[in-house]
XYZ file of C-alpha atoms in Angstrom:
507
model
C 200.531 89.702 124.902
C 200.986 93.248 123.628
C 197.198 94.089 121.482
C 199.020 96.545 118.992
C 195.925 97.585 116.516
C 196.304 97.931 112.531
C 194.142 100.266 111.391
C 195.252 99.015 107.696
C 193.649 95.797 108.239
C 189.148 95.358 108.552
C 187.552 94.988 111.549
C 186.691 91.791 110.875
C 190.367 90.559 110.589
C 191.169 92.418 114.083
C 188.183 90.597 115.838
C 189.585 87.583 114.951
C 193.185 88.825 116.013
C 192.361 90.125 119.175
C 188.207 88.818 120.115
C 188.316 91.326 122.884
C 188.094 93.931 120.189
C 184.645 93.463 119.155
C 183.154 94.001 122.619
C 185.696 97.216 123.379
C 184.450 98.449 119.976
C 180.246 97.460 121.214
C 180.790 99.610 124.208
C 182.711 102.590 122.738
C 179.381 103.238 120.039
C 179.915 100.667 117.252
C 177.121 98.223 118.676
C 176.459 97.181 115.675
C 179.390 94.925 115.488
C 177.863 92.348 117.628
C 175.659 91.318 114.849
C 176.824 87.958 113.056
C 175.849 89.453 109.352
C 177.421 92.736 109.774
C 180.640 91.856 111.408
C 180.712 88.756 108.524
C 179.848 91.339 105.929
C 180.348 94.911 106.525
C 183.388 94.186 108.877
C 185.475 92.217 106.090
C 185.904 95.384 103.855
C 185.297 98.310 106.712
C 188.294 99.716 108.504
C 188.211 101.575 111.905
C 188.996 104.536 110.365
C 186.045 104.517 107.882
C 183.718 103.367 110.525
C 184.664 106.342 112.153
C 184.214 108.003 109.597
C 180.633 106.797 108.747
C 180.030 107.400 112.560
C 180.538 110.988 112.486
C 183.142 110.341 115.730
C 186.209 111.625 115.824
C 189.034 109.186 115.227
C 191.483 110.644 118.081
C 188.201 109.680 120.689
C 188.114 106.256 119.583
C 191.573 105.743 119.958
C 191.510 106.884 123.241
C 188.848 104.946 124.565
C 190.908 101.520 123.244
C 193.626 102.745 124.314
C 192.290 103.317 128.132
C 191.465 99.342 127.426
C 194.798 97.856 126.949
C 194.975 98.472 123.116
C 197.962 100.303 121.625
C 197.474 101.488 117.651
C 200.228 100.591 115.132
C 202.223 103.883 113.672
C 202.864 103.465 110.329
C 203.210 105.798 107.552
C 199.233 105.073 106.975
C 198.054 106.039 110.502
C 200.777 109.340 111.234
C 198.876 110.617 107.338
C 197.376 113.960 108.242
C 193.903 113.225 109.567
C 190.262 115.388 108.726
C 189.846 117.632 110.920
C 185.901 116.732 110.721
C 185.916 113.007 110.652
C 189.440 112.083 112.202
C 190.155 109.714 109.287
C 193.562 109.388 107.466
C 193.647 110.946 103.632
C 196.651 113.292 102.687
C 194.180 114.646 99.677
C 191.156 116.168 100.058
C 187.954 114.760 100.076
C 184.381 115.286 100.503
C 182.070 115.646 103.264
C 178.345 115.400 102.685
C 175.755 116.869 104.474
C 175.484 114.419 107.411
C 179.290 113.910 108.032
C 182.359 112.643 105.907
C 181.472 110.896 103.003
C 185.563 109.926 102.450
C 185.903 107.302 99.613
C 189.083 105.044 101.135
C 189.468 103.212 98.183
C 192.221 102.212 100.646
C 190.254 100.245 102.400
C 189.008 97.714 99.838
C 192.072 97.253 97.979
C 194.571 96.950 100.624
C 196.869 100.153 99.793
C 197.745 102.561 101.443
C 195.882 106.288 101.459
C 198.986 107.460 99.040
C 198.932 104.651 96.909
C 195.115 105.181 96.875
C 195.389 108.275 95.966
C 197.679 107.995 92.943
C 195.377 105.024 91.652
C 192.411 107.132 91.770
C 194.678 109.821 90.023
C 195.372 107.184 87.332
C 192.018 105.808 86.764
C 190.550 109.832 86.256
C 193.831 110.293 83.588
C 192.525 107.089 81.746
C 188.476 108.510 81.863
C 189.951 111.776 80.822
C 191.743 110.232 77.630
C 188.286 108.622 76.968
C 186.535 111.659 77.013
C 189.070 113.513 75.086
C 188.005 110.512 72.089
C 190.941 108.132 72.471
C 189.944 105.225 71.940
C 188.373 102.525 74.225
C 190.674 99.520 72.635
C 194.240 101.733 73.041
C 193.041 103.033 76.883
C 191.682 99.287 78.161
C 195.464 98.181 76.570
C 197.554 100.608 79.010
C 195.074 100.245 81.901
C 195.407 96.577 81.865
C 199.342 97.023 82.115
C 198.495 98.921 85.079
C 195.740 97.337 87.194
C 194.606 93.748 87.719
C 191.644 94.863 89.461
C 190.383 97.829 90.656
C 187.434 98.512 93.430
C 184.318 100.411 93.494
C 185.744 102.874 95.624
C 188.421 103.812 92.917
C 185.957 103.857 90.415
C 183.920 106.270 92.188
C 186.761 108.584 93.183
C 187.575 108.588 89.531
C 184.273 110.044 88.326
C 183.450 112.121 91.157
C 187.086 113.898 90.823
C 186.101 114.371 87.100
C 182.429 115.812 88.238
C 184.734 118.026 90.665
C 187.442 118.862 88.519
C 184.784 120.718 85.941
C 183.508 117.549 83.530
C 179.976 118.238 83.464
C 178.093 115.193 84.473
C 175.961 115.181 81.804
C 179.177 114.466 79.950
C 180.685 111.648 82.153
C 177.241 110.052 81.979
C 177.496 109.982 77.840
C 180.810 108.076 79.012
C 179.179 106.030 81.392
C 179.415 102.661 79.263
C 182.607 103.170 77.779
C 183.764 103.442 81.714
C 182.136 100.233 82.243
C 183.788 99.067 79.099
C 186.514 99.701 80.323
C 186.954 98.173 83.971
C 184.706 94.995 82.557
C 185.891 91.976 84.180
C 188.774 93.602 86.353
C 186.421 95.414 89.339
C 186.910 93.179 92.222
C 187.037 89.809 90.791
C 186.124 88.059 87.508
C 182.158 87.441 88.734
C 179.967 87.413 85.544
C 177.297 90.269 85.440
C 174.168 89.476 87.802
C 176.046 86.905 89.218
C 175.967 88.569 93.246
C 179.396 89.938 94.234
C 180.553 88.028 97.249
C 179.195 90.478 100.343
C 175.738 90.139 98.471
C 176.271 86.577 98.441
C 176.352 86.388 102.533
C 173.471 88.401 103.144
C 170.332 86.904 104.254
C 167.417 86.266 102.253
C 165.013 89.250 102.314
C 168.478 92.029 102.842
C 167.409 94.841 100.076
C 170.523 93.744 98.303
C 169.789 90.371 97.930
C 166.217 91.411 96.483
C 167.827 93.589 93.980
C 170.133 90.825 92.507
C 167.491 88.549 92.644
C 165.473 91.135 90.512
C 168.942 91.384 88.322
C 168.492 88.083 87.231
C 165.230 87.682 86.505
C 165.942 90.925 84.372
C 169.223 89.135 82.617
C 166.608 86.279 81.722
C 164.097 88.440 79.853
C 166.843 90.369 78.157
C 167.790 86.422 76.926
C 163.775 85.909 75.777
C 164.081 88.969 74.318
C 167.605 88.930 71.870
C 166.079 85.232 70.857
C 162.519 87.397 70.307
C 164.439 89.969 68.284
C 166.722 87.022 66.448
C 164.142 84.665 65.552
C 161.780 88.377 64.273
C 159.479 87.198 67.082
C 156.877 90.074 66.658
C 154.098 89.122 69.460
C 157.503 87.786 71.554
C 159.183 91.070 71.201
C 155.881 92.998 72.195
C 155.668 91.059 75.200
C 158.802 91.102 76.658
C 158.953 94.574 76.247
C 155.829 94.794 77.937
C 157.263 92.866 80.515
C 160.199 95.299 80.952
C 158.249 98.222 82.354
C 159.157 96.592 85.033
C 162.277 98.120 85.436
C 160.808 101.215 86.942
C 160.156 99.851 89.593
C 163.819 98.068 89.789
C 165.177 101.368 89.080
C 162.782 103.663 91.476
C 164.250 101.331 94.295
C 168.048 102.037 93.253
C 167.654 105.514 92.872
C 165.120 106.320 95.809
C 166.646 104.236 98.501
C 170.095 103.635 97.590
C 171.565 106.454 95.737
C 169.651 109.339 97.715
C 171.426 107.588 101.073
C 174.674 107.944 98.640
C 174.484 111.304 98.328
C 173.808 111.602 102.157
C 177.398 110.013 102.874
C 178.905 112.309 100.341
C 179.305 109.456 97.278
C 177.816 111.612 94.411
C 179.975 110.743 91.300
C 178.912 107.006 90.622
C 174.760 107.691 91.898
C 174.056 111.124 89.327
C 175.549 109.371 86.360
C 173.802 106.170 86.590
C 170.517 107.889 87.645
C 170.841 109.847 83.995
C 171.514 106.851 82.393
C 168.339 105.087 83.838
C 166.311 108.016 83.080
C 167.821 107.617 79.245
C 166.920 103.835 78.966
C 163.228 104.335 80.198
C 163.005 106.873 78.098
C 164.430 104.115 74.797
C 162.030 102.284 76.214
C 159.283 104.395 75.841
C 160.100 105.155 72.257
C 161.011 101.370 71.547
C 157.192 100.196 72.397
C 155.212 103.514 70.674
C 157.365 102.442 67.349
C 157.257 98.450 67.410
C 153.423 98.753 65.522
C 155.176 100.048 62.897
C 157.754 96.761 62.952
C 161.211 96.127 63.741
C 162.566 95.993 59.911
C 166.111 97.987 59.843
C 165.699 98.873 64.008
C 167.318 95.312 65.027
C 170.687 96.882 65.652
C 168.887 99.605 68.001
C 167.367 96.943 70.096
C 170.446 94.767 70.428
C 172.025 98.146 71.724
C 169.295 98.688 74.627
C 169.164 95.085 75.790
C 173.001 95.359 75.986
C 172.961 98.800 77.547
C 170.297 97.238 79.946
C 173.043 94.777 80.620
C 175.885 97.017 81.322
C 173.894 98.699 83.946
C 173.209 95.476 85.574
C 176.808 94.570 85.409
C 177.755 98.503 86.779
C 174.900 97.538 89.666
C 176.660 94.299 90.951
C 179.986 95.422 90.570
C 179.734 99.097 91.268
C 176.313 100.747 93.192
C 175.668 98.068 95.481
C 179.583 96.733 97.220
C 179.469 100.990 97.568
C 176.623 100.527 99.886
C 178.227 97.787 101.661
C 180.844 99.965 102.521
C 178.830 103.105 103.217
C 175.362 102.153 104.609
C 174.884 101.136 108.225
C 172.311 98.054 109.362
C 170.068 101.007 110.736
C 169.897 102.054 106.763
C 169.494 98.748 105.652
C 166.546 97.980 108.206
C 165.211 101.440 107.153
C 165.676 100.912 102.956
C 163.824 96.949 103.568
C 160.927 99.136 105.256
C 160.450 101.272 102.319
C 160.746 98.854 99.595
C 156.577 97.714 99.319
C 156.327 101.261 98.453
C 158.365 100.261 95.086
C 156.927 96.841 94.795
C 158.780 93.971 93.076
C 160.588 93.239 89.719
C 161.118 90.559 87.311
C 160.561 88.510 90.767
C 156.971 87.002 91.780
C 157.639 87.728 95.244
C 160.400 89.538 97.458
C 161.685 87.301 100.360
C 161.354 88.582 103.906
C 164.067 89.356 105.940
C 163.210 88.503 109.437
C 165.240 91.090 111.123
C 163.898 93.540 108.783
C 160.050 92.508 109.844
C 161.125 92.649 113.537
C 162.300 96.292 112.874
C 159.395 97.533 110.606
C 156.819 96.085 113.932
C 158.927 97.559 116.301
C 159.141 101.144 114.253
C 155.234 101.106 113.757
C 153.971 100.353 116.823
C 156.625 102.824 118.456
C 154.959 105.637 115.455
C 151.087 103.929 116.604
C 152.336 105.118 120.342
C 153.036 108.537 119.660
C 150.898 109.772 117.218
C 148.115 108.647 119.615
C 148.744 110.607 122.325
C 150.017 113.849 119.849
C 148.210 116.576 119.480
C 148.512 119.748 117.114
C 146.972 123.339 118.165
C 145.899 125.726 115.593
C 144.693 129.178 115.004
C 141.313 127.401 114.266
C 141.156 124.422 116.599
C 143.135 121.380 117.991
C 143.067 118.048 116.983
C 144.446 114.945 117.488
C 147.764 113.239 115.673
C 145.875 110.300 114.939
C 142.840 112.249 113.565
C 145.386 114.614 111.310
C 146.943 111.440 109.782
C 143.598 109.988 109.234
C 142.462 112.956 107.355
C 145.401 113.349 104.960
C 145.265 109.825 103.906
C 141.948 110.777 102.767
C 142.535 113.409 100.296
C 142.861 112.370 96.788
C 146.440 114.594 96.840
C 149.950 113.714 97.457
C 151.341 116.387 99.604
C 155.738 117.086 100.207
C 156.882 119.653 102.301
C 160.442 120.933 102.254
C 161.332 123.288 104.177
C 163.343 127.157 103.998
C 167.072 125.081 103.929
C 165.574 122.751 101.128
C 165.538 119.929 103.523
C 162.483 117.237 102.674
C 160.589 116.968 106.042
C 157.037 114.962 105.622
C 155.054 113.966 102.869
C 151.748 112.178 103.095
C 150.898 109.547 100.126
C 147.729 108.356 99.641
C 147.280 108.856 95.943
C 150.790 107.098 95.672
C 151.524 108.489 91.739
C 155.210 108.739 93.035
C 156.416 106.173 95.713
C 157.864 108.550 98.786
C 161.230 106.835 100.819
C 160.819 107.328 104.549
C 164.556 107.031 104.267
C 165.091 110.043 102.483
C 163.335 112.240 104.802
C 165.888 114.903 106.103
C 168.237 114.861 102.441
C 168.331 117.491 100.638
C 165.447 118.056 97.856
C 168.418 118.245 94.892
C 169.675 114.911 96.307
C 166.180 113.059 95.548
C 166.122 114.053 91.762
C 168.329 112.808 88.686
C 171.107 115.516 87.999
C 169.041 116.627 85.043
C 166.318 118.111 87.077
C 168.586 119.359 89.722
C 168.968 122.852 87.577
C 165.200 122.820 87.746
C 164.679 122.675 91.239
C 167.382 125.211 92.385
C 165.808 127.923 89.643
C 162.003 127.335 90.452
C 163.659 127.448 94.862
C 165.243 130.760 93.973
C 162.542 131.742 92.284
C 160.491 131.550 95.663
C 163.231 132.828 97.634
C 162.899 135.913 95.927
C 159.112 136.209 95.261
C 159.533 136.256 91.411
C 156.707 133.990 91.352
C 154.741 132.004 94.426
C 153.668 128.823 91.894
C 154.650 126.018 89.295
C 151.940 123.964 87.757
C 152.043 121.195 85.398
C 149.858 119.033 84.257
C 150.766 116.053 81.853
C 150.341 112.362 81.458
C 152.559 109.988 84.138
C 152.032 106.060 83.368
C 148.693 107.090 81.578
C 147.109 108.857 84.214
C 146.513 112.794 83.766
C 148.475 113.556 86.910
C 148.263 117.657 88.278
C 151.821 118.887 90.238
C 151.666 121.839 91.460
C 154.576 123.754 93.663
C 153.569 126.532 96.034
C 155.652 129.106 98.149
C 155.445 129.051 101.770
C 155.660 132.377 103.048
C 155.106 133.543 107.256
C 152.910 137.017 108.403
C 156.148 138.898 107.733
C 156.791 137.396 103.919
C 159.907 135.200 104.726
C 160.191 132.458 103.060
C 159.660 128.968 104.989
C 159.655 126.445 102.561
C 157.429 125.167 99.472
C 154.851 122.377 99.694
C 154.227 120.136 96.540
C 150.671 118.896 95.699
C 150.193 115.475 93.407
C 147.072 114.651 92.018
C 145.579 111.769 89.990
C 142.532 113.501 88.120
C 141.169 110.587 86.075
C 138.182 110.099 88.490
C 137.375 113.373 88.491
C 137.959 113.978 83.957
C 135.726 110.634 84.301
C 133.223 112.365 86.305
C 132.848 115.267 83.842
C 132.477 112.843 81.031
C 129.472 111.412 82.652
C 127.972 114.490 82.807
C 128.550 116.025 79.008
């Protein structure tokens, strides 16, 4: 029987064609394939040429290696597609590669088209965001686009709004348009699935998976939102004040997105969808701020604004389940995913009592740790002043009342220590880039004040201002060697309400 591989169709579909496949594919690098969840999950929407892709392997290798197997690969007008030079996949358009390899879209790959045909749908999804932006609108753009697409994927969606980003639209502007996007595509992005209702891959994950924590958290968000529009209907003043109470919760729903998922995002070159939902976040906390310092003053003439914020609160669920996380799916690998369910605690839960475990996760995080007990023991570190022991160092620093980030000279984030915990710090975004870690917003910010350093204009940034009611100190300091190059900048976080307590004691 001649085993004549489409690279069109998933990997899961060509295990089940030819079972040989999945151990060929084990021993060439892709080991993760031998895993049940990801071959049932990841391998129903991932191509070879993505996994490549995602691999950083060259696609011409791989094909060798099967081919030295007994495989022969199908040419089509798909596969013969000039391939990237970096990442060996198949796109006749350009596309982006992120820091850590290609971070190629392949909206190909979820919706069954070819690259071409991919390509000219992503074209026509930016034409109808453009129109959108220009003011057309939403009612005479959803009309045309529903001519043209019964469904479109997450893929296209992000393709759209990234080529915008790319093609000039600032993103501050694309993320005014964020909800009219949503608007838009409601009910045709994958499927008819109502909002916070899991998309089918988060459906098959275990219990425990990040993913399935996060729509768990999704609905127990979509049912206060309900408690609240009754609250708000019914003028429910001590209701209202208590669900909104209630809500602050969402920082720590949205820390986890934005920390853990979107920073990997950015890592795999998928920047479009992750900066303008991170602004959006930051402007619904910041609603939400203002919603709670006014409600003493009552809700007479403000009912409209709050039926706005629960329902913008809603869209973003909706943009989560159908957008952000079957992205990650596509993207992440189960070494992420182990690595994100290790850092969630730092985040705690949401709307949830308690997060499930995951018991591949747990096997993972005790496996990691007593690996990291292992080697710090036997480290040591030799100074200008002494030498001391790993285990010591670590001991110390989770002793100071301070919070301390180091990135180094290429802006790359390289340790932190947390004790203080005043910001929750990712493991998994050790090694990103600094910009990547922030909302787009700040971004500006942090390249000026890195400049800045670069060229000695100044050596410092303090500030000093209230975070979650705590007078929190952050202060960012140069890092210069015995010559006065440059090497990086350290940041310093401190709680001070011990020590303003202690001076009050002794007025």
């Amino acid at each position: 029987m001649k085993k004549e591989l489409d690279f069109n169709k998933t990997v899961a579909e060509l295990v089940e064609e030819f079972p040989e496949f999945q151990q060929a594919m084990a021993e060439i690098g892709f080991k993760e394939i031998t895993n049940p969840m990801v071959l049932n999950v990841m391998g129903r929407v991932m191509t070879v040429p993505k996994g490549v892709a995602i691999k950083g392997m060259k696609l011409e290798d791989v094909v060798r290696e099967l081919e030295a197997r007994g495989f022969t690969i199908k040419q089509d007008e798909a596969a013969a597609a000039h391939a990237c030079g970096s990442c060996g996949t198949h796109e006749p358009h350009p596309h982006v590669h992120g820091e850590d390899g290609c971070g190629c879209t392949h909206a190909a790959a979820a919706t069954g088209a070819t690259d071409g045909e991919a390509t000219g749908r992503a074209a026509v999804l930016k034409g109808f965001l453009e129109r959108l932006s220009a003011g057309e609108s939403l009612e005479t753009v959803r009309k045309d686009f529903i001519k043209d697409f019964a469904s479109v994927s997450a893929e296209e969606i992000s393709a759209a709004e990234q080529q915008l980003i790319e093609g000039g639209t600032p993103i501050h502007e694309v993320q005014k348009l964020c909800d009219v996007h949503s608007a838009l595509f409601h009910g045709h992005i994958g499927g008819t699935t109502p909002a916070a209702d899991a998309a089918p891959e988060v459906q098959d994950l275990p219990d425990g998976h990040p993913l399935t924590v996060l729509n768990l958290e999704n609905k127990g968000l979509s049912e206060l939102l309900d408690r609240l529009s009754a609250a708000l209907e019914a003028s429910d003043m001590p209701g209202l004040s208590r669900g909104l109470g209630e809500l602050h919760a969402i920082y720590s729903h949205y820390g986890k997105k934005e920390s853990l998922l979107m920073t990997l995002l950015y890592r795999y070159g998928v920047t479009g969808p992750s900066g303008v939902m991170w602004g959006v976040d930051d402007e619904i906390k910041a609603e939400l701020r203002a919603l709670m310092k006014s409600l003493g003053d009552g809700i007479g003439g403000e009912e409209e604004r709050y039926s706005a914020f629960f329902q913008r609160i809603r869209d973003m669920i909706y943009k989560e389940e159908k957008i952000l996380f079957p992205l990650t799916l596509r993207f992440f690998s189960e070494e992420d995913w182990l690595m994100i369910y290790r850092d969630m605690p730092e985040f705690g839960v949401a709307f949830i009592k308690d997060a499930p475990k995951w018991a591949e996760g747990d096997a993972y995080v005790a496996k990691a740790e007593a690996k990291e007990r292992k080697m710090i023991a036997s480290g040591k570190v030799r100074l200008s002043t002494g030498e001391i022991g790993c285990k010591e160092l670590e001991a110390i620093l989770n002793l100071l009342p301070v919070d301390i980030t180091y990135i180094d000279k290429d802006e790359m984030l390289r340790f932190f220590s947390n004790p203080g915990q005043v910001f929750a710090r990712p493991r998994i975004a050790l090694g990103s880039k600094v910009y990547n870690c922030h909302p787009a917003n700040i971004v500006p910010i942090i390249e000026q004040l890195v400049a800045d350093f670069k060229a000695k204009k100044r050596d410092r940034m303090e500030i000093y201002r209230y975070i979650k009611g705590k007078p929190v100190g952050v202060r960012y300091l140069a890092i210069y060697d015995e010559n006065g190059e440059y090497t990086g900048a350290v940041e310093l976080v401190e709680d001070f309400s011990e020590a303003l307590a202690q001076f009050g004691e002794k007025k």
